[in-house]
Amino acid sequence: LNDTDWRARESAILALGAIAEGCHQGLMPYLDGMVAMLLPKMSDPRPMVRIISCWASSRYAHWLFSAAEAAAAMPGGAAQSPLAGVVAGLLGRVL
């Protein structure tokens, strides 16, 4: 994801989004880290990397909302949900 060639960054992010459908359960332990890696790519200098980062993040929306709901049920847990960062990143691209 940190390659100097934007095409390599785009391809890696595309792969992360593409595997969301069939590998969701197997990826569960790694989703926090994946989201943390995708967020900065929403501000990449290359438009295609920004676009694919937004798309890949959207592929994990179900998990993001489930995690936010679970975090909200715990005292002080809502602040630890990655949902706010993803929503801020997506809105930053839209506005």
PDB file of N, CA, C and O in Angstrom, residues 1 9-10 12-14 16-17 31-44 49-50 52-60 64 85-86 89:
ATOM      1  N   LEU A   1       0.805  -1.209   0.000  1.00  0.00           N
ATOM      2  CA  LEU A   1       0.000   0.000   0.000  1.00  0.00           C
ATOM      3  C   LEU A   1       0.845   1.269   0.000  1.00  0.00           C
ATOM      4  O   LEU A   1       0.315   2.342  -0.211  1.00  0.00           O
ATOM      5  N   ARG A   9      -0.255   0.721  -5.636  1.00  0.00           N
ATOM      6  CA  ARG A   9      -1.132   1.075  -4.506  1.00  0.00           C
ATOM      7  C   ARG A   9      -2.585   0.805  -4.862  1.00  0.00           C
ATOM      8  O   ARG A   9      -3.330   0.216  -4.082  1.00  0.00           O
ATOM      9  N   GLU A  10      -2.982   1.222  -6.053  1.00  0.00           N
ATOM     10  CA  GLU A  10      -4.360   1.012  -6.479  1.00  0.00           C
ATOM     11  C   GLU A  10      -4.691  -0.481  -6.550  1.00  0.00           C
ATOM     12  O   GLU A  10      -5.756  -0.918  -6.100  1.00  0.00           O
ATOM     13  N   ALA A  12      -3.296  -3.010  -4.924  1.00  0.00           N
ATOM     14  CA  ALA A  12      -3.349  -3.605  -3.584  1.00  0.00           C
ATOM     15  C   ALA A  12      -4.668  -3.275  -2.897  1.00  0.00           C
ATOM     16  O   ALA A  12      -5.295  -4.136  -2.266  1.00  0.00           O
ATOM     17  N   ILE A  13      -5.107  -2.046  -3.043  1.00  0.00           N
ATOM     18  CA  ILE A  13      -6.364  -1.626  -2.425  1.00  0.00           C
ATOM     19  C   ILE A  13      -7.550  -2.305  -3.108  1.00  0.00           C
ATOM     20  O   ILE A  13      -8.507  -2.725  -2.452  1.00  0.00           O
ATOM     21  N   LEU A  14      -7.474  -2.453  -4.418  1.00  0.00           N
ATOM     22  CA  LEU A  14      -8.514  -3.164  -5.152  1.00  0.00           C
ATOM     23  C   LEU A  14      -8.639  -4.596  -4.639  1.00  0.00           C
ATOM     24  O   LEU A  14      -9.750  -5.093  -4.427  1.00  0.00           O
ATOM     25  N   LEU A  16      -7.902  -5.693  -1.645  1.00  0.00           N
ATOM     26  CA  LEU A  16      -8.524  -5.662  -0.314  1.00  0.00           C
ATOM     27  C   LEU A  16     -10.046  -5.509  -0.412  1.00  0.00           C
ATOM     28  O   LEU A  16     -10.785  -6.136   0.343  1.00  0.00           O
ATOM     29  N   GLY A  17     -10.502  -4.696  -1.337  1.00  0.00           N
ATOM     30  CA  GLY A  17     -11.936  -4.530  -1.513  1.00  0.00           C
ATOM     31  C   GLY A  17     -12.586  -5.750  -2.142  1.00  0.00           C
ATOM     32  O   GLY A  17     -13.691  -6.135  -1.773  1.00  0.00           O
ATOM     33  N   LEU A  31      -9.434  -6.523  10.371  1.00  0.00           N
ATOM     34  CA  LEU A  31     -10.183  -5.406   9.802  1.00  0.00           C
ATOM     35  C   LEU A  31      -9.802  -4.059  10.402  1.00  0.00           C
ATOM     36  O   LEU A  31      -9.745  -3.064   9.690  1.00  0.00           O
ATOM     37  N   ASP A  32      -9.523  -4.012  11.688  1.00  0.00           N
ATOM     38  CA  ASP A  32      -9.086  -2.738  12.281  1.00  0.00           C
ATOM     39  C   ASP A  32      -7.834  -2.225  11.588  1.00  0.00           C
ATOM     40  O   ASP A  32      -7.727  -1.046  11.247  1.00  0.00           O
ATOM     41  N   GLY A  33      -6.876  -3.111  11.400  1.00  0.00           N
ATOM     42  CA  GLY A  33      -5.629  -2.727  10.739  1.00  0.00           C
ATOM     43  C   GLY A  33      -5.830  -2.350   9.285  1.00  0.00           C
ATOM     44  O   GLY A  33      -5.197  -1.407   8.786  1.00  0.00           O
ATOM     45  N   MET A  34      -6.717  -3.070   8.612  1.00  0.00           N
ATOM     46  CA  MET A  34      -6.987  -2.757   7.207  1.00  0.00           C
ATOM     47  C   MET A  34      -7.609  -1.373   7.072  1.00  0.00           C
ATOM     48  O   MET A  34      -7.226  -0.592   6.200  1.00  0.00           O
ATOM     49  N   VAL A  35      -8.548  -1.081   7.941  1.00  0.00           N
ATOM     50  CA  VAL A  35      -9.192   0.238   7.901  1.00  0.00           C
ATOM     51  C   VAL A  35      -8.159   1.320   8.197  1.00  0.00           C
ATOM     52  O   VAL A  35      -8.120   2.356   7.530  1.00  0.00           O
ATOM     53  N   ALA A  36      -7.295   1.075   9.163  1.00  0.00           N
ATOM     54  CA  ALA A  36      -6.256   2.049   9.502  1.00  0.00           C
ATOM     55  C   ALA A  36      -5.308   2.286   8.327  1.00  0.00           C
ATOM     56  O   ALA A  36      -4.810   3.402   8.141  1.00  0.00           O
ATOM     57  N   MET A  37      -5.071   1.260   7.526  1.00  0.00           N
ATOM     58  CA  MET A  37      -4.211   1.422   6.351  1.00  0.00           C
ATOM     59  C   MET A  37      -4.954   2.120   5.206  1.00  0.00           C
ATOM     60  O   MET A  37      -4.342   2.852   4.424  1.00  0.00           O
ATOM     61  N   LEU A  38      -6.253   1.896   5.090  1.00  0.00           N
ATOM     62  CA  LEU A  38      -7.016   2.485   3.997  1.00  0.00           C
ATOM     63  C   LEU A  38      -7.303   3.977   4.194  1.00  0.00           C
ATOM     64  O   LEU A  38      -7.352   4.733   3.222  1.00  0.00           O
ATOM     65  N   LEU A  39      -7.500   4.389   5.435  1.00  0.00           N
ATOM     66  CA  LEU A  39      -7.881   5.786   5.693  1.00  0.00           C
ATOM     67  C   LEU A  39      -6.912   6.803   5.088  1.00  0.00           C
ATOM     68  O   LEU A  39      -7.347   7.738   4.412  1.00  0.00           O
ATOM     69  N   PRO A  40      -5.606   6.666   5.288  1.00  0.00           N
ATOM     70  CA  PRO A  40      -4.701   7.660   4.699  1.00  0.00           C
ATOM     71  C   PRO A  40      -4.714   7.642   3.163  1.00  0.00           C
ATOM     72  O   PRO A  40      -4.432   8.658   2.529  1.00  0.00           O
ATOM     73  N   LYS A  41      -5.064   6.521   2.581  1.00  0.00           N
ATOM     74  CA  LYS A  41      -5.076   6.418   1.116  1.00  0.00           C
ATOM     75  C   LYS A  41      -6.241   7.198   0.509  1.00  0.00           C
ATOM     76  O   LYS A  41      -6.236   7.489  -0.679  1.00  0.00           O
ATOM     77  N   MET A  42      -7.220   7.575   1.331  1.00  0.00           N
ATOM     78  CA  MET A  42      -8.311   8.409   0.833  1.00  0.00           C
ATOM     79  C   MET A  42      -7.824   9.825   0.532  1.00  0.00           C
ATOM     80  O   MET A  42      -8.532  10.600  -0.103  1.00  0.00           O
ATOM     81  N   SER A  43      -6.612  10.146   0.985  1.00  0.00           N
ATOM     82  CA  SER A  43      -6.022  11.465   0.717  1.00  0.00           C
ATOM     83  C   SER A  43      -4.795  11.352  -0.185  1.00  0.00           C
ATOM     84  O   SER A  43      -3.984  12.276  -0.249  1.00  0.00           O
ATOM     85  N   ASP A  44      -4.645  10.241  -0.867  1.00  0.00           N
ATOM     86  CA  ASP A  44      -3.513  10.021  -1.759  1.00  0.00           C
ATOM     87  C   ASP A  44      -3.498  11.089  -2.853  1.00  0.00           C
ATOM     88  O   ASP A  44      -4.554  11.565  -3.274  1.00  0.00           O
ATOM     89  N   VAL A  49      -6.284   6.232  -6.725  1.00  0.00           N
ATOM     90  CA  VAL A  49      -6.027   5.606  -5.420  1.00  0.00           C
ATOM     91  C   VAL A  49      -7.074   6.072  -4.415  1.00  0.00           C
ATOM     92  O   VAL A  49      -7.590   5.276  -3.628  1.00  0.00           O
ATOM     93  N   ARG A  50      -7.415   7.358  -4.453  1.00  0.00           N
ATOM     94  CA  ARG A  50      -8.459   7.872  -3.555  1.00  0.00           C
ATOM     95  C   ARG A  50      -9.796   7.195  -3.824  1.00  0.00           C
ATOM     96  O   ARG A  50     -10.495   6.785  -2.905  1.00  0.00           O
ATOM     97  N   ILE A  52     -10.469   4.246  -5.271  1.00  0.00           N
ATOM     98  CA  ILE A  52     -10.500   2.821  -4.933  1.00  0.00           C
ATOM     99  C   ILE A  52     -10.453   2.632  -3.416  1.00  0.00           C
ATOM    100  O   ILE A  52     -11.009   1.666  -2.889  1.00  0.00           O
ATOM    101  N   SER A  53      -9.837   3.563  -2.701  1.00  0.00           N
ATOM    102  CA  SER A  53      -9.821   3.494  -1.234  1.00  0.00           C
ATOM    103  C   SER A  53     -11.221   3.697  -0.665  1.00  0.00           C
ATOM    104  O   SER A  53     -11.620   2.996   0.266  1.00  0.00           O
ATOM    105  N   CYS A  54     -11.951   4.627  -1.233  1.00  0.00           N
ATOM    106  CA  CYS A  54     -13.332   4.850  -0.789  1.00  0.00           C
ATOM    107  C   CYS A  54     -14.178   3.621  -1.089  1.00  0.00           C
ATOM    108  O   CYS A  54     -14.967   3.177  -0.249  1.00  0.00           O
ATOM    109  N   TRP A  55     -14.009   3.058  -2.276  1.00  0.00           N
ATOM    110  CA  TRP A  55     -14.767   1.865  -2.651  1.00  0.00           C
ATOM    111  C   TRP A  55     -14.437   0.695  -1.731  1.00  0.00           C
ATOM    112  O   TRP A  55     -15.334   0.022  -1.224  1.00  0.00           O
ATOM    113  N   ALA A  56     -13.141   0.459  -1.503  1.00  0.00           N
ATOM    114  CA  ALA A  56     -12.740  -0.673  -0.657  1.00  0.00           C
ATOM    115  C   ALA A  56     -13.281  -0.503   0.762  1.00  0.00           C
ATOM    116  O   ALA A  56     -13.757  -1.464   1.369  1.00  0.00           O
ATOM    117  N   SER A  57     -13.250   0.700   1.282  1.00  0.00           N
ATOM    118  CA  SER A  57     -13.788   0.949   2.620  1.00  0.00           C
ATOM    119  C   SER A  57     -15.281   0.667   2.666  1.00  0.00           C
ATOM    120  O   SER A  57     -15.790   0.118   3.652  1.00  0.00           O
ATOM    121  N   SER A  58     -15.980   1.014   1.606  1.00  0.00           N
ATOM    122  CA  SER A  58     -17.426   0.776   1.581  1.00  0.00           C
ATOM    123  C   SER A  58     -17.762  -0.714   1.574  1.00  0.00           C
ATOM    124  O   SER A  58     -18.827  -1.105   2.024  1.00  0.00           O
ATOM    125  N   ARG A  59     -16.860  -1.539   1.092  1.00  0.00           N
ATOM    126  CA  ARG A  59     -17.089  -2.979   1.046  1.00  0.00           C
ATOM    127  C   ARG A  59     -17.132  -3.593   2.449  1.00  0.00           C
ATOM    128  O   ARG A  59     -17.635  -4.685   2.631  1.00  0.00           O
ATOM    129  N   TYR A  60     -16.591  -2.881   3.421  1.00  0.00           N
ATOM    130  CA  TYR A  60     -16.573  -3.355   4.806  1.00  0.00           C
ATOM    131  C   TYR A  60     -17.569  -2.592   5.674  1.00  0.00           C
ATOM    132  O   TYR A  60     -17.480  -2.616   6.906  1.00  0.00           O
ATOM    133  N   LEU A  64     -18.134  -2.288   9.773  1.00  0.00           N
ATOM    134  CA  LEU A  64     -17.921  -0.997  10.432  1.00  0.00           C
ATOM    135  C   LEU A  64     -19.112  -0.603  11.291  1.00  0.00           C
ATOM    136  O   LEU A  64     -18.953  -0.151  12.423  1.00  0.00           O
ATOM    137  N   GLY A  85     -13.800   7.582  11.540  1.00  0.00           N
ATOM    138  CA  GLY A  85     -12.691   7.893  10.637  1.00  0.00           C
ATOM    139  C   GLY A  85     -13.041   7.617   9.185  1.00  0.00           C
ATOM    140  O   GLY A  85     -12.687   8.394   8.289  1.00  0.00           O
ATOM    141  N   VAL A  86     -13.732   6.520   8.944  1.00  0.00           N
ATOM    142  CA  VAL A  86     -14.126   6.177   7.574  1.00  0.00           C
ATOM    143  C   VAL A  86     -15.140   7.183   7.046  1.00  0.00           C
ATOM    144  O   VAL A  86     -15.016   7.668   5.919  1.00  0.00           O
ATOM    145  N   GLY A  89     -13.381  10.386   6.263  1.00  0.00           N
ATOM    146  CA  GLY A  89     -12.605  10.239   5.042  1.00  0.00           C
ATOM    147  C   GLY A  89     -13.471  10.275   3.797  1.00  0.00           C
ATOM    148  O   GLY A  89     -13.144  10.939   2.810  1.00  0.00           O
TER     149      GLY A  89
END
